[in-house]
Coordinates of C-alpha atoms and ligand atoms in Angstrom, one line a residue:
M1 CA 32.9 -58.6 -29.7
K2 CA 36.0 -56.5 -29.3
K3 CA 39.1 -57.3 -31.5
W4 CA 42.7 -56.6 -30.6
W5 CA 43.3 -54.5 -33.6
Q6 CA 40.6 -52.0 -32.9
N7 CA 42.9 -50.3 -30.5
E8 CA 45.7 -49.8 -33.0
I9 CA 47.0 -46.6 -34.4
V10 CA 49.1 -47.2 -37.5
Y11 CA 52.0 -45.1 -38.8
Q12 CA 52.8 -45.8 -42.5
I13 CA 56.5 -45.8 -43.4
Y14 CA 57.7 -45.5 -46.9
P15 CA 61.1 -47.0 -46.2
R16 CA 62.9 -45.5 -49.3
S17 CA 62.1 -42.0 -48.0
F18 CA 62.2 -42.3 -44.2
K19 CA 65.8 -42.3 -43.1
D20 CA 69.1 -43.3 -44.9
S21 CA 71.6 -44.9 -42.5
N22 CA 74.4 -45.7 -44.9
S23 CA 74.7 -42.6 -47.1
D24 CA 73.6 -44.0 -50.4
G25 CA 70.6 -41.7 -50.7
Y26 CA 68.0 -44.4 -50.1
G27 CA 66.2 -44.9 -46.9
D28 CA 66.7 -48.3 -45.2
I29 CA 65.8 -50.6 -42.3
N30 CA 68.6 -49.4 -40.1
G31 CA 67.4 -45.9 -40.7
I32 CA 63.9 -46.9 -39.4
I33 CA 65.5 -48.6 -36.4
S34 CA 67.3 -45.3 -35.6
K35 CA 64.0 -43.5 -35.5
L36 CA 61.9 -45.9 -33.5
D37 CA 62.1 -43.7 -30.5
Y38 CA 60.5 -40.9 -32.5
I39 CA 57.8 -43.2 -33.6
K40 CA 57.2 -44.4 -30.0
K41 CA 57.0 -40.9 -28.8
L42 CA 54.3 -40.1 -31.4
G43 CA 52.2 -42.7 -29.6
V44 CA 51.3 -44.9 -32.5
T45 CA 51.1 -48.7 -31.8
M46 CA 52.0 -50.1 -35.2
I47 CA 54.1 -49.3 -38.3
W48 CA 53.1 -50.3 -41.8
L49 CA 56.0 -50.8 -44.1
T50 CA 55.4 -50.5 -47.8
P51 CA 57.2 -53.4 -49.5
V52 CA 60.8 -54.1 -48.5
Y53 CA 61.1 -57.4 -50.3
K54 CA 63.6 -58.1 -53.1
S55 CA 62.5 -56.0 -56.1
P56 CA 63.9 -54.3 -59.2
M57 CA 61.9 -51.3 -58.0
A58 CA 60.0 -50.6 -61.2
D59 CA 57.0 -49.7 -59.0
N60 CA 59.0 -48.9 -55.9
G61 CA 58.8 -52.4 -54.3
Y62 CA 55.3 -53.3 -55.5
D63 CA 57.1 -55.5 -58.0
I64 CA 58.4 -58.3 -55.9
S65 CA 61.1 -60.7 -57.2
D66 CA 61.5 -62.7 -54.0
Y67 CA 59.0 -62.6 -51.2
Y68 CA 61.5 -64.2 -48.8
Y69 CA 64.3 -61.8 -49.2
I70 CA 64.9 -58.2 -48.2
N71 CA 65.9 -55.8 -51.0
E72 CA 69.6 -54.9 -50.7
E73 CA 68.7 -51.2 -50.9
F74 CA 66.9 -51.7 -47.5
G75 CA 69.4 -53.9 -45.8
T76 CA 69.4 -57.6 -45.0
M77 CA 67.1 -60.1 -43.3
E78 CA 69.3 -59.7 -40.2
D79 CA 68.5 -56.0 -40.2
F80 CA 64.8 -56.9 -40.5
D81 CA 65.0 -59.3 -37.6
K82 CA 66.7 -56.6 -35.6
L83 CA 63.8 -54.3 -36.5
I84 CA 61.3 -56.9 -35.2
D85 CA 63.3 -57.1 -31.9
E86 CA 63.6 -53.3 -31.5
C87 CA 59.9 -52.9 -32.2
N88 CA 59.1 -55.6 -29.6
I89 CA 61.2 -53.8 -27.0
R90 CA 59.1 -50.7 -27.6
D91 CA 55.8 -52.5 -28.0
I92 CA 55.4 -51.4 -31.6
K93 CA 53.8 -53.9 -34.0
I94 CA 54.7 -54.3 -37.7
M95 CA 52.3 -54.5 -40.6
M96 CA 53.7 -55.9 -43.8
D97 CA 52.5 -55.1 -47.3
M98 CA 51.5 -58.1 -49.2
V99 CA 51.4 -57.8 -53.0
L100 CA 49.5 -60.8 -54.2
N101 CA 48.0 -59.7 -57.5
H102 CA 51.3 -59.7 -59.3
T103 CA 55.0 -60.2 -59.0
S104 CA 57.9 -58.6 -60.7
D105 CA 58.8 -60.0 -64.2
E106 CA 62.1 -60.8 -62.6
H107 CA 60.6 -63.2 -60.1
P108 CA 62.1 -66.7 -60.8
W109 CA 58.5 -68.1 -61.4
F110 CA 58.0 -65.6 -64.2
K111 CA 61.4 -66.1 -65.7
E112 CA 60.8 -69.9 -65.7
A113 CA 57.4 -69.3 -67.3
L114 CA 58.9 -67.3 -70.1
K115 CA 61.7 -69.6 -70.7
D116 CA 59.7 -72.8 -70.8
P117 CA 55.9 -72.6 -71.6
T118 CA 55.5 -76.3 -70.4
S119 CA 56.9 -75.5 -66.9
K120 CA 54.4 -75.5 -64.0
Y121 CA 55.2 -71.9 -63.5
H122 CA 53.6 -70.9 -66.8
D123 CA 50.3 -71.5 -65.2
Y124 CA 51.2 -69.3 -62.2
Y125 CA 50.6 -66.3 -64.5
I126 CA 47.9 -65.3 -67.0
F127 CA 49.1 -66.1 -70.6
K128 CA 46.9 -66.1 -73.7
A129 CA 48.0 -67.8 -76.8
S130 CA 47.2 -65.3 -79.6
K131 CA 48.7 -63.6 -82.6
E132 CA 47.1 -60.4 -81.6
V133 CA 46.5 -58.4 -78.4
P134 CA 43.9 -60.6 -76.7
N135 CA 41.5 -57.7 -75.8
N136 CA 41.3 -54.0 -75.4
W137 CA 41.9 -53.7 -71.6
R138 CA 43.9 -50.7 -70.5
G139 CA 46.3 -51.3 -67.6
Q140 CA 46.1 -49.1 -64.5
F141 CA 49.3 -47.3 -65.6
G142 CA 48.1 -46.8 -69.2
G143 CA 48.6 -48.6 -72.5
S144 CA 47.4 -52.2 -73.2
A145 CA 47.3 -54.5 -70.2
W146 CA 48.9 -57.2 -72.4
E147 CA 52.5 -57.6 -73.3
K148 CA 53.7 -59.9 -76.1
V149 CA 56.1 -62.7 -75.2
D150 CA 59.3 -62.5 -77.3
G151 CA 59.4 -65.1 -80.0
R152 CA 56.0 -66.7 -79.2
D153 CA 52.4 -66.0 -80.3
E154 CA 51.6 -65.4 -76.7
Y155 CA 50.7 -62.5 -74.4
Y156 CA 50.8 -62.0 -70.6
L157 CA 48.4 -59.9 -68.6
H158 CA 49.7 -57.0 -66.4
T159 CA 47.1 -55.0 -64.5
Y160 CA 49.8 -52.5 -63.6
H161 CA 53.2 -52.0 -65.2
I162 CA 54.7 -54.3 -67.9
K163 CA 57.2 -55.4 -65.2
Q164 CA 54.3 -56.5 -62.9
P165 CA 52.7 -59.7 -64.5
D166 CA 49.5 -60.8 -62.9
L167 CA 49.4 -64.0 -60.9
N168 CA 46.9 -66.7 -61.9
W169 CA 44.7 -67.2 -58.8
E170 CA 42.7 -69.8 -60.6
N171 CA 45.7 -72.1 -60.1
P172 CA 45.5 -73.9 -56.7
K173 CA 49.3 -74.5 -56.8
L174 CA 49.9 -70.8 -57.0
R175 CA 47.5 -70.2 -54.1
E176 CA 49.4 -72.8 -52.0
E177 CA 52.7 -71.0 -52.6
I178 CA 51.1 -67.7 -51.5
Y179 CA 49.7 -69.3 -48.2
K180 CA 53.0 -70.9 -47.5
M181 CA 54.8 -67.6 -48.0
I182 CA 52.4 -65.6 -45.8
Q183 CA 52.6 -68.3 -43.1
W184 CA 56.4 -67.9 -43.2
W185 CA 56.1 -64.2 -42.3
I186 CA 53.5 -65.0 -39.6
D187 CA 55.9 -67.5 -38.1
K188 CA 58.5 -64.7 -38.0
G189 CA 56.1 -62.8 -35.7
I190 CA 54.2 -60.6 -38.2
K191 CA 50.5 -60.4 -37.3
A192 CA 49.3 -57.6 -39.5
F193 CA 49.1 -57.3 -43.2
R194 CA 48.0 -54.7 -45.8
L195 CA 46.7 -56.5 -48.9
D196 CA 47.7 -54.6 -52.0
A197 CA 45.2 -54.3 -54.9
I198 CA 43.6 -57.5 -53.6
N199 CA 40.2 -57.0 -55.2
H200 CA 42.0 -57.4 -58.6
I201 CA 43.0 -61.0 -58.2
K202 CA 39.8 -62.3 -60.0
K203 CA 39.5 -61.5 -63.7
N204 CA 36.3 -61.8 -65.7
P205 CA 36.6 -65.2 -67.3
S206 CA 35.3 -64.0 -70.7
Y207 CA 38.4 -61.9 -71.3
A208 CA 36.2 -60.0 -73.7
S209 CA 36.9 -56.6 -75.2
I210 CA 34.5 -53.9 -73.9
E211 CA 33.3 -50.4 -74.9
P212 CA 36.3 -48.2 -75.2
D213 CA 36.5 -45.3 -72.7
G214 CA 39.4 -43.2 -74.0
Y215 CA 41.2 -41.8 -77.0
D216 CA 43.3 -44.9 -77.2
G217 CA 40.4 -47.2 -78.0
L218 CA 41.0 -49.1 -74.8
A219 CA 38.9 -49.6 -71.7
A220 CA 40.0 -49.5 -68.1
I221 CA 40.9 -53.0 -66.8
K222 CA 39.2 -52.3 -63.5
K223 CA 35.8 -52.9 -65.3
M224 CA 36.8 -56.5 -66.0
G225 CA 39.5 -57.2 -63.5
R226 CA 38.3 -55.7 -60.2
N227 CA 35.5 -56.8 -57.8
Q228 CA 34.5 -59.5 -60.2
E229 CA 32.1 -62.3 -59.4
G230 CA 34.0 -65.2 -57.7
L231 CA 36.5 -62.9 -56.0
G232 CA 34.9 -63.8 -52.7
E233 CA 35.9 -67.5 -53.0
F234 CA 39.5 -66.6 -53.3
L235 CA 39.3 -64.2 -50.4
T236 CA 37.5 -66.6 -48.2
E237 CA 40.1 -69.3 -48.8
L238 CA 43.0 -66.8 -48.2
N239 CA 41.4 -65.8 -44.9
E240 CA 40.6 -69.4 -43.7
R241 CA 44.0 -70.7 -44.6
V242 CA 46.3 -68.0 -43.1
F243 CA 44.8 -65.0 -41.5
K244 CA 42.0 -66.3 -39.4
P245 CA 43.8 -69.2 -37.7
N246 CA 46.6 -66.8 -36.7
N247 CA 44.2 -64.0 -35.5
C248 CA 45.9 -61.5 -37.8
M249 CA 44.9 -58.0 -38.5
T250 CA 44.3 -57.4 -42.2
V251 CA 43.6 -54.2 -44.2
A252 CA 42.6 -54.6 -47.8
E253 CA 43.2 -52.0 -50.5
T254 CA 39.8 -52.1 -52.1
A255 CA 39.0 -49.2 -54.4
G256 CA 35.6 -49.4 -56.0
L257 CA 33.7 -51.4 -53.4
T258 CA 29.9 -50.9 -53.4
N259 CA 27.9 -50.6 -50.2
E260 CA 26.5 -54.0 -50.8
M261 CA 30.0 -55.5 -50.6
Y262 CA 31.0 -54.3 -47.1
K263 CA 29.2 -57.1 -45.4
D264 CA 31.2 -59.8 -47.2
F265 CA 34.5 -57.9 -46.8
I266 CA 34.4 -56.7 -43.2
G267 CA 31.2 -58.1 -41.7
K268 CA 31.2 -60.6 -38.9
D269 CA 32.7 -63.4 -41.0
G270 CA 34.3 -61.0 -43.5
Y271 CA 37.4 -61.7 -45.5
F272 CA 39.3 -58.9 -43.7
S273 CA 39.5 -56.9 -40.5
L274 CA 39.5 -53.6 -42.3
V275 CA 39.1 -52.1 -45.8
F276 CA 40.5 -48.8 -47.2
D277 CA 37.7 -47.0 -48.9
F278 CA 38.7 -44.6 -51.6
R279 CA 35.6 -42.5 -52.3
H280 CA 36.9 -39.3 -50.6
T281 CA 40.3 -39.4 -52.4
A282 CA 38.9 -38.8 -55.9
L283 CA 36.5 -36.0 -55.4
E284 CA 38.3 -33.8 -57.9
L285 CA 38.1 -36.5 -60.6
E286 CA 35.3 -37.2 -63.0
S287 CA 36.1 -40.8 -63.5
G288 CA 37.8 -41.9 -60.3
S289 CA 41.2 -42.7 -61.7
E290 CA 42.0 -40.6 -64.8
W291 CA 43.8 -37.6 -63.4
Y292 CA 43.0 -35.3 -66.3
S293 CA 39.3 -35.7 -65.9
R294 CA 39.1 -33.0 -63.3
K295 CA 35.9 -31.3 -61.9
E296 CA 35.0 -28.7 -59.4
W297 CA 34.4 -29.8 -55.9
E298 CA 33.8 -28.3 -52.5
L299 CA 34.6 -29.1 -48.9
K300 CA 31.0 -30.0 -48.5
D301 CA 31.5 -32.8 -51.0
L302 CA 34.3 -34.1 -48.9
N303 CA 32.2 -34.1 -45.7
D304 CA 29.2 -35.6 -47.4
T305 CA 31.2 -38.4 -48.9
L306 CA 33.0 -39.2 -45.7
M307 CA 29.8 -39.2 -43.6
E308 CA 28.1 -41.4 -46.1
T309 CA 30.9 -43.9 -46.3
Q310 CA 31.4 -43.9 -42.5
T311 CA 27.7 -44.6 -41.9
N312 CA 27.6 -47.4 -44.4
I313 CA 30.7 -49.1 -43.3
Q314 CA 30.0 -49.1 -39.6
K315 CA 26.8 -51.0 -40.2
Y316 CA 29.0 -54.0 -40.9
G317 CA 32.4 -53.4 -39.5
W318 CA 35.5 -51.2 -39.5
S319 CA 37.6 -49.4 -42.0
G320 CA 41.1 -48.0 -42.0
I321 CA 40.6 -44.2 -41.8
Y322 CA 43.2 -42.1 -43.6
F323 CA 43.9 -38.9 -45.5
E324 CA 47.3 -39.7 -46.8
N325 CA 49.4 -42.6 -48.1
H326 CA 52.1 -43.2 -50.6
D327 CA 49.7 -43.0 -53.5
Q328 CA 47.9 -39.7 -52.5
P329 CA 48.9 -36.1 -52.5
R330 CA 49.5 -34.3 -49.2
S331 CA 46.2 -33.6 -47.4
T332 CA 47.3 -30.1 -46.5
S333 CA 47.7 -29.0 -50.1
K334 CA 44.7 -30.9 -51.3
Y335 CA 42.1 -29.8 -48.7
L336 CA 43.4 -26.5 -47.3
G337 CA 44.2 -24.7 -50.5
N338 CA 45.7 -21.3 -49.6
Y339 CA 45.8 -22.3 -45.9
D340 CA 48.2 -25.2 -46.3
E341 CA 50.7 -23.4 -44.1
N342 CA 48.2 -22.4 -41.4
E343 CA 49.0 -24.5 -38.4
D344 CA 45.5 -24.2 -36.8
A345 CA 44.0 -25.4 -40.1
I346 CA 46.5 -28.3 -40.4
K347 CA 45.7 -29.5 -36.9
M348 CA 42.0 -29.2 -37.4
L349 CA 42.2 -31.2 -40.6
G350 CA 44.2 -33.9 -38.9
A351 CA 41.7 -34.2 -36.1
Y352 CA 38.8 -34.2 -38.5
F353 CA 39.8 -37.6 -40.0
F354 CA 41.4 -39.0 -36.9
F355 CA 38.4 -39.0 -34.6
M356 CA 36.1 -40.8 -37.1
H357 CA 35.1 -44.4 -36.7
G358 CA 37.9 -46.9 -37.6
V359 CA 41.5 -47.6 -37.2
P360 CA 43.5 -44.4 -37.9
F361 CA 46.4 -44.5 -40.4
I362 CA 48.9 -41.6 -40.4
Y363 CA 51.4 -41.3 -43.2
Q364 CA 55.0 -40.3 -42.5
G365 CA 55.3 -36.5 -42.5
Q366 CA 51.6 -35.9 -42.2
E367 CA 52.3 -35.3 -38.5
L368 CA 54.6 -32.4 -39.5
G369 CA 52.2 -30.8 -41.9
M370 CA 54.3 -31.6 -45.0
K371 CA 52.8 -30.4 -48.2
N372 CA 52.9 -30.9 -52.0
F373 CA 55.6 -29.3 -54.1
V374 CA 55.7 -28.1 -57.7
R375 CA 57.9 -29.6 -60.4
K376 CA 58.6 -27.6 -63.5
S377 CA 59.1 -30.3 -66.0
I378 CA 58.0 -33.9 -66.5
E379 CA 61.7 -34.9 -66.3
D380 CA 61.6 -34.1 -62.6
F381 CA 59.1 -36.9 -61.8
D382 CA 60.1 -40.4 -60.7
D383 CA 56.7 -42.1 -60.3
I384 CA 55.6 -44.2 -63.3
D385 CA 52.0 -43.4 -62.7
S386 CA 52.6 -39.6 -62.9
I387 CA 54.6 -40.0 -66.1
N388 CA 51.9 -42.1 -67.7
Q389 CA 49.1 -39.8 -66.6
Y390 CA 51.1 -36.9 -68.1
H391 CA 51.3 -38.5 -71.5
R392 CA 47.7 -39.6 -71.4
A393 CA 46.6 -36.1 -70.6
I394 CA 48.5 -34.8 -73.6
N395 CA 47.0 -37.5 -75.8
E396 CA 43.6 -36.5 -74.7
G397 CA 44.3 -32.9 -75.9
Y398 CA 45.6 -31.0 -72.9
S399 CA 48.5 -28.6 -73.2
E400 CA 51.9 -29.4 -71.7
E401 CA 51.3 -26.7 -69.1
E402 CA 47.9 -28.2 -68.2
A403 CA 49.2 -31.7 -68.1
L404 CA 52.0 -30.6 -65.7
F405 CA 49.5 -28.9 -63.4
I406 CA 47.4 -32.1 -63.4
V407 CA 50.3 -34.4 -62.4
N408 CA 51.7 -31.9 -59.9
S409 CA 48.5 -31.9 -58.0
R410 CA 48.0 -35.6 -57.8
S411 CA 51.5 -37.0 -58.3
R412 CA 52.5 -39.9 -56.0
D413 CA 55.9 -38.2 -55.7
N414 CA 54.3 -35.5 -53.5
A415 CA 54.2 -38.0 -50.6
R416 CA 57.4 -39.8 -51.5
V417 CA 60.0 -37.1 -51.0
P418 CA 62.3 -37.7 -48.1
F419 CA 61.0 -37.2 -44.6
A420 CA 62.2 -33.9 -43.2
W421 CA 64.1 -34.6 -40.0
D422 CA 65.7 -31.1 -39.8
D423 CA 66.6 -28.1 -41.9
S424 CA 70.2 -29.2 -42.8
S425 CA 71.1 -30.1 -46.3
Y426 CA 69.0 -33.0 -47.5
V427 CA 66.7 -32.4 -44.6
G428 CA 68.6 -34.7 -42.2
F429 CA 67.4 -37.7 -44.3
S430 CA 70.8 -38.5 -45.7
D431 CA 74.2 -36.8 -46.1
V432 CA 74.2 -37.4 -49.8
N433 CA 71.7 -36.3 -52.5
P434 CA 68.6 -38.4 -52.0
W435 CA 67.0 -40.6 -54.7
L436 CA 64.1 -38.1 -55.0
M437 CA 64.9 -34.4 -54.6
P438 CA 63.4 -32.7 -51.5
L439 CA 62.7 -29.2 -52.7
D440 CA 63.6 -26.5 -50.2
D441 CA 60.2 -25.7 -48.8
N442 CA 60.1 -29.4 -47.8
S443 CA 62.2 -28.4 -44.7
K444 CA 59.9 -25.7 -43.4
H445 CA 58.1 -28.4 -41.5
N446 CA 60.7 -30.7 -40.0
A447 CA 60.8 -33.0 -36.9
K448 CA 63.5 -31.0 -35.2
S449 CA 61.9 -27.6 -35.4
E450 CA 58.6 -29.0 -34.3
E451 CA 60.0 -30.1 -31.0
K452 CA 58.3 -27.1 -29.5
E453 CA 55.1 -26.2 -27.7
N454 CA 52.0 -25.9 -29.9
S455 CA 53.6 -27.5 -33.0
I456 CA 51.7 -29.6 -35.4
L457 CA 53.8 -32.6 -34.3
N458 CA 52.9 -32.1 -30.6
F459 CA 49.3 -31.7 -31.6
Y460 CA 49.4 -35.1 -33.3
R461 CA 51.0 -36.6 -30.2
S462 CA 48.3 -35.2 -27.9
M463 CA 45.5 -36.3 -30.3
I464 CA 46.9 -39.8 -30.3
D465 CA 47.3 -39.8 -26.6
F466 CA 43.7 -38.5 -26.2
R467 CA 42.3 -41.3 -28.2
K468 CA 44.2 -43.9 -26.3
N469 CA 44.2 -42.6 -22.7
S470 CA 41.4 -40.2 -22.0
D471 CA 38.1 -40.6 -20.1
I472 CA 36.3 -40.8 -23.4
S473 CA 38.7 -43.3 -25.1
E474 CA 36.1 -46.0 -25.2
I475 CA 33.7 -43.7 -27.0
L476 CA 36.3 -42.5 -29.5
I477 CA 37.4 -46.0 -30.3
Y478 CA 34.2 -48.0 -30.2
G479 CA 31.4 -45.4 -30.5
K480 CA 29.3 -45.2 -33.6
L481 CA 29.6 -42.1 -35.7
E482 CA 26.5 -40.0 -36.3
P483 CA 26.7 -37.1 -38.8
V484 CA 25.5 -33.8 -37.4
E485 CA 24.1 -30.9 -39.3
T486 CA 25.7 -27.5 -38.3
K487 CA 23.7 -25.3 -40.7
T488 CA 26.9 -23.3 -41.3
K489 CA 29.0 -23.3 -44.5
D490 CA 32.2 -25.3 -44.1
V491 CA 31.6 -26.2 -40.5
F492 CA 31.3 -30.0 -40.1
A493 CA 30.4 -32.1 -37.1
Y494 CA 29.8 -35.6 -36.1
R495 CA 28.9 -37.3 -32.9
R496 CA 30.6 -40.4 -31.5
K497 CA 28.1 -42.4 -29.4
L498 CA 28.5 -45.4 -27.2
D499 CA 25.6 -46.7 -25.2
S500 CA 24.1 -43.7 -23.6
K501 CA 27.2 -41.5 -23.8
S502 CA 28.2 -39.2 -26.6
V503 CA 30.7 -36.5 -27.6
L504 CA 30.4 -33.9 -30.4
C505 CA 33.3 -33.3 -32.7
I506 CA 33.1 -30.1 -34.5
F507 CA 35.4 -28.5 -37.2
N508 CA 35.5 -25.0 -38.6
F509 CA 37.1 -25.0 -42.1
N510 CA 36.6 -21.2 -42.3
D511 CA 39.4 -18.6 -41.8
K512 CA 37.1 -16.5 -39.6
D513 CA 35.0 -16.7 -36.5
V514 CA 31.7 -18.4 -37.1
N515 CA 28.7 -18.8 -34.8
V516 CA 27.4 -22.3 -34.5
E517 CA 24.6 -22.9 -32.1
I518 CA 25.6 -26.5 -31.2
N519 CA 29.2 -25.5 -30.3
K520 CA 28.5 -25.2 -26.6
G521 CA 29.6 -26.7 -23.2
E522 CA 32.7 -28.2 -21.9
I523 CA 35.6 -28.7 -24.3
L524 CA 37.3 -32.0 -23.8
F525 CA 39.8 -31.6 -26.6
S526 CA 40.7 -28.7 -29.0
N527 CA 43.3 -27.3 -31.2
Y528 CA 42.8 -24.0 -29.3
H529 CA 43.5 -23.4 -25.6
M530 CA 40.0 -23.2 -24.2
E531 CA 38.0 -25.0 -21.5
Q532 CA 34.6 -23.8 -22.4
A533 CA 33.1 -23.2 -25.8
Q534 CA 32.5 -19.5 -26.1
E535 CA 28.8 -19.1 -26.7
G536 CA 28.7 -20.8 -30.0
T537 CA 31.7 -19.0 -31.5
L538 CA 34.3 -21.1 -33.3
K539 CA 37.6 -19.4 -34.0
P540 CA 39.2 -19.6 -37.4
F541 CA 40.0 -23.3 -38.1
Q542 CA 39.0 -24.3 -34.6
M543 CA 38.1 -27.9 -33.7
N544 CA 36.5 -29.0 -30.5
I545 CA 35.4 -32.3 -28.9
L546 CA 32.5 -31.3 -26.6
D547 CA 31.0 -33.2 -23.8
E548 CA 27.4 -34.1 -24.3
N549 CA 26.8 -36.1 -21.2
N550 CA 25.6 -33.4 -18.8
Ligands
GLC601 C1 48.7 -50.3 -54.9 C2 49.9 -49.6 -54.3 C3 50.5 -48.8 -55.4 C4 51.0 -49.7 -56.5 C5 49.9 -50.6 -57.0 C6 50.4 -51.8 -57.7 O1 47.7 -49.4 -55.4 O2 49.4 -48.8 -53.2 O3 51.6 -48.0 -54.9 O4 51.6 -49.0 -57.5 O5 49.1 -51.1 -55.9 O6 51.0 -52.7 -56.9
CA602 CA1 70.6 -46.4 -47.4

């Protein structure tokens, strides 16, 4: 059965870095409103806003101190209501980011819990009475996942930063508060939600120490606090209570899912509409999350991984397909190496992920071909995760130079610099110095200069339009994906197939002409201007969608 959200194309906005309307150097809601026509013209149908709730911004909004309030930095609830109206006028939907694993330590619940251990809010969080650190779990941002409560023999758990205490989902009262809060946003007209770190909400009840996996004698908390048995009960209830009755679209951030778990997560009666899978984002890492544990990888690994995940996921349901987000480096830099400025290559890469099976997510600036940038000192980083990974790398024995190289290539700051609107000072983002410095090469790709024929931006527009409005839209949206062997190095292909109809999508990651037998017939879509595939020859970085129905 078809679902409304299968037709969506989502554009992720990082509000702090999108557009500053009041000259304080921080992006805001009115800034987003002023750019809705740009978003509409791109052709996307929905925007996902990373958190805009009240927050001390220790983790850029993923530390919420009031779920019912808009952070002053971003504007007011009135501005937000205006955003809803302006989006409605343009037929653009809004997806909100729901952070339910933790709050800020400045949330009134947590403040109350600290002040009075007998208050009901104490049981909203995970406290352990103990004179010593309760176990050896290492938080996702490094160091012990436990923080001592001042003046008491008691610790609280934080999977992420010290300022992000974990909520206690075992407590039904807490769960009720969460459902009430989500319903409040639904009643405001929000029908789509991204669920942050949602597979962390269940912890292993033993709270036992485990085998250390680092220099620090600690072990990654994800081994005991992610995808744990019993998680499904919480997720079922969450879905039954709020999302399902309101026919919402939900996408869950679920790193580390095994193939066996897809059915429960996104199957017919799954907890969510979509999951974000992470396998392809960590190819260069030995361990999946420690940035310093780097290894060699090839484009073939990327394709193998994506084809495998795609085939496994579509057996049960749908995923959100993406190459970039606010936690990932720019895909141009990561996957194109020396060709990160080559426009044909950037377009080809964009199309490669975009035409896979799932709901496409495009991260702001991706449609311009923005790339990573290099920082010369650790002082230049803002992101807490980068700073932590830098120090961990040094503790693990890497030199300062190596550690800097490591964080530069993966830093979350890469994607978080201001969106480049033009090549004026501060890239048209603001008229004062922005919160995070855009380095000059940031402006090479900007929205203004790309208002021209054949630009990357216009390619994204045509690609989006093609998925929505062409003769083969149904195939591109609903068709199953079938990996296709090209027998040529760094040329990848997949087929999209619906009933008896199919199209072949083929991508040349080489900087030269290659001959691939299956590249033949009528070209339905391409990053080159051609109507007919030329006897098997693919130009450098060419991509084609070929008709297979004759
Ligand atoms: C998710 C977010 C990330 C944040 C973390 C903690 O992974 O995408 O930005 O730091 O959760 O909320
Ligand atoms: Ca502002």
